[in-house]
mmCIF file of C-alpha atoms in Angstrom:
data_model
loop_
_atom_site.group_PDB
_atom_site.id
_atom_site.type_symbol
_atom_site.label_atom_id
_atom_site.label_comp_id
_atom_site.label_asym_id
_atom_site.label_seq_id
_atom_site.Cartn_x
_atom_site.Cartn_y
_atom_site.Cartn_z
ATOM 1 C CA MET A 1 108.166 83.939 -45.621
ATOM 2 C CA SER A 2 105.133 85.719 -44.153
ATOM 3 C CA ASP A 3 105.176 89.280 -42.653
ATOM 4 C CA THR A 4 104.427 87.868 -39.175
ATOM 5 C CA ALA A 5 107.468 85.665 -39.290
ATOM 6 C CA LEU A 6 109.635 88.646 -40.240
ATOM 7 C CA ALA A 7 108.131 90.838 -37.507
ATOM 8 C CA LEU A 8 108.792 88.412 -34.626
ATOM 9 C CA PRO A 9 112.608 88.540 -34.692
ATOM 10 C CA ALA A 10 112.478 92.333 -34.939
ATOM 11 C CA SER A 11 110.144 92.527 -31.952
ATOM 12 C CA ARG A 12 112.326 90.209 -29.908
ATOM 13 C CA ARG A 13 115.412 92.194 -30.898
ATOM 14 C CA SER A 14 113.723 95.436 -29.807
ATOM 15 C CA THR A 15 112.721 93.888 -26.482
ATOM 16 C CA GLY A 16 116.260 92.646 -25.946
ATOM 17 C CA GLU A 17 117.706 96.071 -26.657
ATOM 18 C CA ALA A 18 115.265 97.677 -24.257
ATOM 19 C CA LEU A 19 116.107 95.106 -21.571
ATOM 20 C CA ALA A 20 119.820 95.701 -22.100
ATOM 21 C CA GLY A 21 119.255 99.428 -21.787
ATOM 22 C CA TRP A 22 117.378 99.027 -18.500
ATOM 23 C CA MET A 23 120.108 96.728 -17.152
ATOM 24 C CA LEU A 24 122.814 99.240 -18.056
ATOM 25 C CA THR A 25 121.003 102.157 -16.451
ATOM 26 C CA ALA A 26 119.817 100.220 -13.407
ATOM 27 C CA PRO A 27 122.995 100.715 -11.292
ATOM 28 C CA ALA A 28 122.947 104.481 -11.842
ATOM 29 C CA ALA A 29 119.200 104.647 -11.180
ATOM 30 C CA VAL A 30 119.511 102.642 -7.963
ATOM 31 C CA ALA A 31 122.461 104.770 -6.804
ATOM 32 C CA PHE A 32 120.517 107.959 -7.557
ATOM 33 C CA CYS A 33 117.503 106.740 -5.586
ATOM 34 C CA LEU A 34 119.524 105.522 -2.606
ATOM 35 C CA MET A 35 122.071 108.347 -2.381
ATOM 36 C CA LEU A 36 120.137 111.421 -3.567
ATOM 37 C CA LEU A 37 116.413 110.957 -3.875
ATOM 38 C CA ALA A 38 115.768 108.956 -0.689
ATOM 39 C CA PRO A 39 117.858 111.255 1.610
ATOM 40 C CA THR A 40 116.187 114.320 0.124
ATOM 41 C CA LEU A 41 112.708 112.920 0.700
ATOM 42 C CA ALA A 42 113.707 111.837 4.227
ATOM 43 C CA THR A 43 114.995 115.366 4.955
ATOM 44 C CA VAL A 44 111.754 116.913 3.730
ATOM 45 C CA ALA A 45 109.746 114.542 5.910
ATOM 46 C CA LEU A 46 111.948 115.093 8.998
ATOM 47 C CA ALA A 47 111.629 118.872 8.701
ATOM 48 C CA PHE A 48 107.990 118.575 9.753
ATOM 49 C CA THR A 49 108.689 116.374 12.793
ATOM 50 C CA ASP A 50 110.279 116.793 16.235
ATOM 51 C CA TYR A 51 112.570 113.790 15.762
ATOM 52 C CA GLU A 52 115.725 113.695 17.890
ATOM 53 C CA LEU A 53 118.504 111.181 17.365
ATOM 54 C CA GLY A 54 117.918 108.152 19.609
ATOM 55 C CA ALA A 55 114.280 108.970 20.322
ATOM 56 C CA PRO A 56 111.975 105.912 20.077
ATOM 57 C CA ALA A 57 109.378 107.758 17.975
ATOM 58 C CA LEU A 58 108.717 111.010 16.189
ATOM 59 C CA ASN A 59 105.739 113.341 16.117
ATOM 60 C CA TRP A 60 104.335 115.281 13.177
ATOM 61 C CA ILE A 61 104.472 118.974 14.227
ATOM 62 C CA GLY A 62 103.754 120.683 10.912
ATOM 63 C CA LEU A 63 105.451 124.074 10.511
ATOM 64 C CA GLU A 64 106.611 124.462 14.123
ATOM 65 C CA ASN A 65 110.284 124.000 13.197
ATOM 66 C CA PHE A 66 110.034 126.821 10.657
ATOM 67 C CA ALA A 67 108.206 129.028 13.151
ATOM 68 C CA GLU A 68 111.037 128.415 15.616
ATOM 69 C CA LEU A 69 113.575 129.348 12.932
ATOM 70 C CA LEU A 70 111.960 132.770 12.591
ATOM 71 C CA GLN A 71 112.551 133.438 16.302
ATOM 72 C CA ASP A 72 115.962 131.752 16.563
ATOM 73 C CA ARG A 73 118.669 134.398 17.025
ATOM 74 C CA GLY A 74 121.392 131.881 16.218
ATOM 75 C CA PHE A 75 119.765 131.037 12.891
ATOM 76 C CA ALA A 76 119.403 134.744 12.061
ATOM 77 C CA ILE A 77 123.118 135.276 12.750
ATOM 78 C CA ALA A 78 124.052 132.250 10.635
ATOM 79 C CA LEU A 79 121.884 133.495 7.757
ATOM 80 C CA ARG A 80 123.379 137.006 7.967
ATOM 81 C CA ASN A 81 126.942 135.637 8.075
ATOM 82 C CA THR A 82 126.245 133.407 5.073
ATOM 83 C CA ILE A 83 124.903 136.363 3.069
ATOM 84 C CA ILE A 84 127.950 138.487 3.955
ATOM 85 C CA TYR A 85 130.300 135.616 3.092
ATOM 86 C CA VAL A 86 128.647 135.086 -0.311
ATOM 87 C CA ALA A 87 128.587 138.839 -0.993
ATOM 88 C CA ILE A 88 132.383 138.946 -0.526
ATOM 89 C CA VAL A 89 133.483 135.633 -2.007
ATOM 90 C CA ALA A 90 131.329 135.465 -5.138
ATOM 91 C CA PRO A 91 132.201 138.807 -6.813
ATOM 92 C CA ALA A 92 135.851 138.759 -5.667
ATOM 93 C CA SER A 93 136.549 135.240 -6.933
ATOM 94 C CA VAL A 94 134.636 135.732 -10.206
ATOM 95 C CA LEU A 95 136.336 139.045 -11.056
ATOM 96 C CA GLY A 96 139.695 137.754 -9.816
ATOM 97 C CA GLY A 97 139.397 134.582 -11.890
ATOM 98 C CA LEU A 98 138.489 136.619 -14.978
ATOM 99 C CA ALA A 99 141.378 139.051 -14.463
ATOM 100 C CA LEU A 100 143.901 136.243 -13.990
ATOM 101 C CA ALA A 101 142.539 134.384 -17.027
ATOM 102 C CA LEU A 102 142.922 137.485 -19.203
ATOM 103 C CA LEU A 103 146.487 138.026 -17.956
ATOM 104 C CA ILE A 104 147.453 134.398 -18.548
ATOM 105 C CA GLU A 105 145.762 134.315 -21.952
ATOM 106 C CA ALA A 106 147.625 137.477 -23.004
ATOM 107 C CA GLY A 107 150.994 136.032 -21.986
ATOM 108 C CA THR A 108 152.995 133.761 -24.219
ATOM 109 C CA ARG A 109 155.100 131.878 -21.668
ATOM 110 C CA GLY A 110 154.329 129.996 -18.498
ATOM 111 C CA ARG A 111 150.623 129.609 -19.229
ATOM 112 C CA ALA A 112 150.480 125.960 -18.087
ATOM 113 C CA LEU A 113 152.536 126.742 -14.964
ATOM 114 C CA PHE A 114 150.290 129.595 -13.843
ATOM 115 C CA ARG A 115 147.200 127.515 -14.587
ATOM 116 C CA ALA A 116 148.503 124.691 -12.377
ATOM 117 C CA VAL A 117 149.585 127.063 -9.589
ATOM 118 C CA PHE A 118 146.226 128.819 -9.360
ATOM 119 C CA PHE A 119 144.260 125.551 -9.708
ATOM 120 C CA LEU A 120 146.209 123.954 -6.834
ATOM 121 C CA PRO A 121 143.758 125.070 -4.076
ATOM 122 C CA VAL A 122 140.892 123.347 -5.921
ATOM 123 C CA VAL A 123 142.534 119.918 -5.848
ATOM 124 C CA SER A 124 143.986 120.271 -2.371
ATOM 125 C CA LEU A 125 142.413 118.653 0.669
ATOM 126 C CA PRO A 126 140.253 121.345 2.340
ATOM 127 C CA VAL A 127 141.154 120.249 5.881
ATOM 128 C CA ALA A 128 144.880 120.340 5.116
ATOM 129 C CA MET A 129 144.565 123.769 3.510
ATOM 130 C CA ALA A 130 142.588 125.020 6.512
ATOM 131 C CA ALA A 131 145.364 123.844 8.829
ATOM 132 C CA ALA A 132 147.890 125.705 6.674
ATOM 133 C CA TRP A 133 145.784 128.873 6.899
ATOM 134 C CA GLN A 134 145.546 128.438 10.668
ATOM 135 C CA TYR A 135 149.328 128.676 10.821
ATOM 136 C CA LEU A 136 149.526 131.595 8.363
ATOM 137 C CA LEU A 137 146.965 133.604 10.367
ATOM 138 C CA HIS A 138 148.285 132.707 13.826
ATOM 139 C CA PRO A 139 148.540 135.901 15.932
ATOM 140 C CA THR A 140 152.080 135.260 17.273
ATOM 141 C CA ILE A 141 153.908 132.801 14.994
ATOM 142 C CA GLY A 142 152.005 133.405 11.757
ATOM 143 C CA PRO A 143 153.925 134.871 8.798
ATOM 144 C CA LEU A 144 151.199 137.433 8.043
ATOM 145 C CA ASN A 145 151.369 139.131 11.441
ATOM 146 C CA ALA A 146 155.169 138.807 11.390
ATOM 147 C CA ALA A 147 155.234 140.770 8.135
ATOM 148 C CA LEU A 148 152.903 143.386 9.615
ATOM 149 C CA ARG A 149 155.100 143.718 12.719
ATOM 150 C CA ALA A 150 158.119 144.247 10.463
ATOM 151 C CA VAL A 151 156.524 147.439 9.141
ATOM 152 C CA GLY A 152 155.317 148.593 12.564
ATOM 153 C CA ILE A 153 151.709 147.371 12.401
ATOM 154 C CA ALA A 154 150.197 145.196 15.118
ATOM 155 C CA GLY A 155 148.254 142.473 13.356
ATOM 156 C CA PRO A 156 144.911 141.392 14.789
ATOM 157 C CA ASN A 157 143.956 137.941 15.986
ATOM 158 C CA TRP A 158 142.439 137.064 12.640
ATOM 159 C CA LEU A 159 140.447 133.954 13.574
ATOM 160 C CA SER A 160 139.644 134.764 17.213
ATOM 161 C CA SER A 161 138.307 138.288 16.867
ATOM 162 C CA SER A 162 134.641 138.925 16.050
ATOM 163 C CA ASP A 163 135.698 141.855 13.868
ATOM 164 C CA THR A 164 138.031 139.927 11.561
ATOM 165 C CA VAL A 165 137.004 136.247 11.627
ATOM 166 C CA LEU A 166 134.382 136.432 8.869
ATOM 167 C CA ILE A 167 136.630 138.556 6.645
ATOM 168 C CA SER A 168 139.448 136.046 7.166
ATOM 169 C CA LEU A 169 137.207 133.111 6.203
ATOM 170 C CA ALA A 170 135.983 135.036 3.158
ATOM 171 C CA ALA A 171 139.583 135.639 2.060
ATOM 172 C CA ILE A 172 140.247 131.911 2.325
ATOM 173 C CA GLY A 173 137.062 131.288 0.298
ATOM 174 C CA VAL A 174 138.254 133.637 -2.446
ATOM 175 C CA TRP A 175 141.590 131.841 -2.508
ATOM 176 C CA GLU A 176 139.818 128.476 -2.838
ATOM 177 C CA ASN A 177 137.455 129.543 -5.639
ATOM 178 C CA ILE A 178 139.598 131.811 -7.763
ATOM 179 C CA GLY A 179 141.607 128.977 -9.348
ATOM 180 C CA PHE A 180 138.478 127.058 -10.301
ATOM 181 C CA ASN A 181 137.013 130.161 -11.965
ATOM 182 C CA LEU A 182 140.326 130.838 -13.681
ATOM 183 C CA VAL A 183 140.262 127.485 -15.464
ATOM 184 C CA LEU A 184 136.648 127.964 -16.568
ATOM 185 C CA PHE A 185 137.337 131.451 -17.938
ATOM 186 C CA LEU A 186 140.443 130.187 -19.742
ATOM 187 C CA ALA A 187 138.288 127.543 -21.455
ATOM 188 C CA GLY A 188 135.801 130.245 -22.443
ATOM 189 C CA LEU A 189 138.534 132.520 -23.817
ATOM 190 C CA THR A 190 140.019 129.682 -25.861
ATOM 191 C CA ALA A 191 136.652 129.089 -27.542
ATOM 192 C CA ILE A 192 136.394 132.666 -28.888
ATOM 193 C CA PRO A 193 137.385 132.747 -32.603
ATOM 194 C CA ARG A 194 140.549 134.802 -33.224
ATOM 195 C CA GLU A 195 139.020 136.166 -36.438
ATOM 196 C CA LEU A 196 136.584 138.264 -34.411
ATOM 197 C CA TYR A 197 139.461 140.191 -32.811
ATOM 198 C CA ALA A 198 140.964 140.861 -36.239
ATOM 199 C CA ALA A 199 137.583 142.039 -37.517
ATOM 200 C CA ALA A 200 137.173 144.307 -34.467
ATOM 201 C CA GLU A 201 140.573 145.898 -35.136
ATOM 202 C CA VAL A 202 139.619 146.533 -38.753
ATOM 203 C CA ASP A 203 136.451 148.258 -37.503
ATOM 204 C CA GLY A 204 138.480 150.579 -35.266
ATOM 205 C CA ALA A 205 138.713 148.670 -31.958
ATOM 206 C CA SER A 206 142.454 149.124 -31.628
ATOM 207 C CA ARG A 207 142.633 149.348 -27.828
ATOM 208 C CA ALA A 208 142.605 146.260 -25.619
ATOM 209 C CA TRP A 209 139.693 147.619 -23.596
ATOM 210 C CA ASP A 210 137.604 148.066 -26.792
ATOM 211 C CA ARG A 211 138.316 144.474 -27.885
ATOM 212 C CA PHE A 212 137.373 143.220 -24.443
ATOM 213 C CA ARG A 213 134.152 145.266 -24.348
ATOM 214 C CA LEU A 214 133.026 144.467 -27.886
ATOM 215 C CA VAL A 215 134.222 140.869 -28.356
ATOM 216 C CA THR A 216 135.498 139.121 -25.239
ATOM 217 C CA TRP A 217 132.885 140.099 -22.686
ATOM 218 C CA PRO A 218 129.770 139.418 -24.834
ATOM 219 C CA LEU A 219 131.087 136.024 -25.978
ATOM 220 C CA LEU A 220 132.048 135.065 -22.430
ATOM 221 C CA GLY A 221 128.402 135.372 -21.410
ATOM 222 C CA PRO A 222 127.602 131.619 -21.142
ATOM 223 C CA THR A 223 130.847 130.980 -19.272
ATOM 224 C CA THR A 224 130.204 133.891 -16.920
ATOM 225 C CA LEU A 225 126.691 132.653 -16.155
ATOM 226 C CA PHE A 226 128.039 129.205 -15.317
ATOM 227 C CA VAL A 227 130.900 130.608 -13.217
ATOM 228 C CA VAL A 228 128.625 132.946 -11.237
ATOM 229 C CA THR A 229 126.121 130.169 -10.575
ATOM 230 C CA ILE A 230 128.749 127.657 -9.470
ATOM 231 C CA THR A 231 130.638 130.190 -7.355
ATOM 232 C CA MET A 232 127.574 131.384 -5.470
ATOM 233 C CA THR A 233 126.489 127.797 -4.835
ATOM 234 C CA ARG A 234 129.965 126.875 -3.557
ATOM 235 C CA ALA A 235 130.027 129.987 -1.360
ATOM 236 C CA VAL A 236 126.607 129.304 0.175
ATOM 237 C CA ARG A 237 127.645 125.802 1.199
ATOM 238 C CA VAL A 238 130.831 126.851 2.993
ATOM 239 C CA PHE A 239 131.527 124.429 5.839
ATOM 240 C CA ASP A 240 135.051 122.944 5.876
ATOM 241 C CA SER A 241 136.979 126.091 6.781
ATOM 242 C CA VAL A 242 134.424 127.069 9.448
ATOM 243 C CA ALA A 243 134.417 123.607 11.035
ATOM 244 C CA VAL A 244 138.209 123.328 11.126
ATOM 245 C CA LEU A 245 139.245 126.879 11.965
ATOM 246 C CA THR A 246 136.544 128.510 14.103
ATOM 247 C CA GLN A 247 133.648 126.121 14.862
ATOM 248 C CA GLY A 248 131.335 129.081 14.316
ATOM 249 C CA GLY A 249 133.060 131.267 16.928
ATOM 250 C CA PRO A 250 133.907 133.510 18.519
ATOM 251 C CA ASN A 251 130.417 134.231 19.868
ATOM 252 C CA LYS A 252 128.841 132.907 16.607
ATOM 253 C CA ALA A 253 130.655 135.584 14.565
ATOM 254 C CA SER A 254 131.525 132.973 11.914
ATOM 255 C CA GLU A 255 128.466 130.742 12.205
ATOM 256 C CA VAL A 256 127.047 129.905 8.772
ATOM 257 C CA LEU A 257 123.985 127.979 7.655
ATOM 258 C CA LEU A 258 125.614 124.598 7.047
ATOM 259 C CA TYR A 259 127.522 124.711 10.329
ATOM 260 C CA ALA A 260 124.315 125.632 12.191
ATOM 261 C CA MET A 261 122.629 122.661 10.521
ATOM 262 C CA TYR A 262 125.536 120.414 11.541
ATOM 263 C CA GLU A 263 125.430 121.619 15.150
ATOM 264 C CA GLU A 264 121.689 121.124 15.515
ATOM 265 C CA GLY A 265 121.831 117.652 13.963
ATOM 266 C CA PHE A 266 125.056 116.156 15.318
ATOM 267 C CA THR A 267 125.790 118.150 18.482
ATOM 268 C CA TYR A 268 122.282 118.662 19.881
ATOM 269 C CA PHE A 269 120.781 115.662 17.972
ATOM 270 C CA ARG A 270 117.716 117.682 16.860
ATOM 271 C CA LEU A 271 117.411 116.108 13.438
ATOM 272 C CA GLY A 272 113.959 117.538 12.741
ATOM 273 C CA TYR A 273 115.120 121.112 13.371
ATOM 274 C CA SER A 274 118.334 120.457 11.436
ATOM 275 C CA ALA A 275 116.274 119.213 8.470
ATOM 276 C CA ALA A 276 114.254 122.449 8.543
ATOM 277 C CA ILE A 277 117.511 124.458 8.265
ATOM 278 C CA THR A 278 118.518 122.196 5.370
ATOM 279 C CA LEU A 279 115.293 122.978 3.523
ATOM 280 C CA VAL A 280 115.900 126.705 3.981
ATOM 281 C CA PHE A 281 119.422 126.216 2.626
ATOM 282 C CA LEU A 282 118.107 124.320 -0.425
ATOM 283 C CA ALA A 283 115.480 127.003 -1.038
ATOM 284 C CA ILE A 284 118.185 129.713 -0.997
ATOM 285 C CA VAL A 285 120.352 127.779 -3.472
ATOM 286 C CA LEU A 286 117.441 127.168 -5.850
ATOM 287 C CA ALA A 287 116.386 130.827 -5.601
ATOM 288 C CA LEU A 288 119.912 132.006 -6.434
ATOM 289 C CA VAL A 289 120.149 129.706 -9.451
ATOM 290 C CA TRP A 290 116.708 130.750 -10.695
ATOM 291 C CA LEU A 291 117.449 134.463 -10.215
ATOM 292 C CA GLN A 292 120.802 134.296 -11.985
ATOM 293 C CA THR A 293 119.327 132.358 -14.888
ATOM 294 C CA ARG A 294 116.377 134.723 -15.290
ATOM 295 C CA VAL A 295 118.410 137.928 -15.009
ATOM 296 C CA MET A 296 121.656 137.058 -16.758
ATOM 297 C CA GLU A 297 120.450 134.747 -19.530
ATOM 298 C CA ARG A 298 118.686 137.664 -21.233
ATOM 299 C CA ARG A 299 122.013 139.449 -21.663
ATOM 300 C CA ILE A 300 123.934 136.450 -22.951
ATOM 301 C CA HIS A 301 124.960 135.886 -26.555
ATOM 302 C CA TYR A 302 125.415 132.244 -27.537
ATOM 303 C CA VAL A 303 127.725 131.445 -30.469
#
């Protein structure tokens, strides 16, 4: 049999394998294009137009939407509130998740129970949990203010006061994120070899703080980077609790970027302006991820 005759079946087999590969990946590729790529490109295009929902046509206006954003007081308030919210939720939920993970990892009993209890907010329906928080923080019938009244303290109107509404939403955000971070830190702690702790004790690290500083914290670096990145991204895109509990009020005291984008697009039907806010939001998320990766990855030890 000649070499050409041997090569033909192999070529056909290779072509068939390639065709099978394309057919298997085609559904995912089509879904990616239709559900992610196409909406993103449409948002980028709309951000440079004056399109309003229902309008017969749209006009290319260049950077006018972004120039309007710079002078929009409502956008400035939403951006400031988002920064404050992230500045509270991200460090509190990361440190809280780490502390709870260390406590659970150190215990010998009830580890699975505590893990399930703290992970419960992550798997719960956000709207249902927001309704539960609305009852807990109610100024007259809520259990929190009832407990404060029992000790002689008049509780504020948590969700209707400009002074407390953002703090209240941030507390709910910490409660939502801390269980997710707990599970990630527990996975990171489980991956640390026990022999390293024994070696640290032999070298004189007898105290728990020394073992944490010399072994646990350095080896948790990759997990910490992932947790910080995910937590800040989740905090920036806060929407559910704001939409259900406050609708950005009172007097825009709890307005955040995603809710401002929602209002412009689906209340005032200014889709072009809403798309410009979306691009700003995406730029902030990408900047946060880039900054965390550049700053923290240099201090991380991979094992």
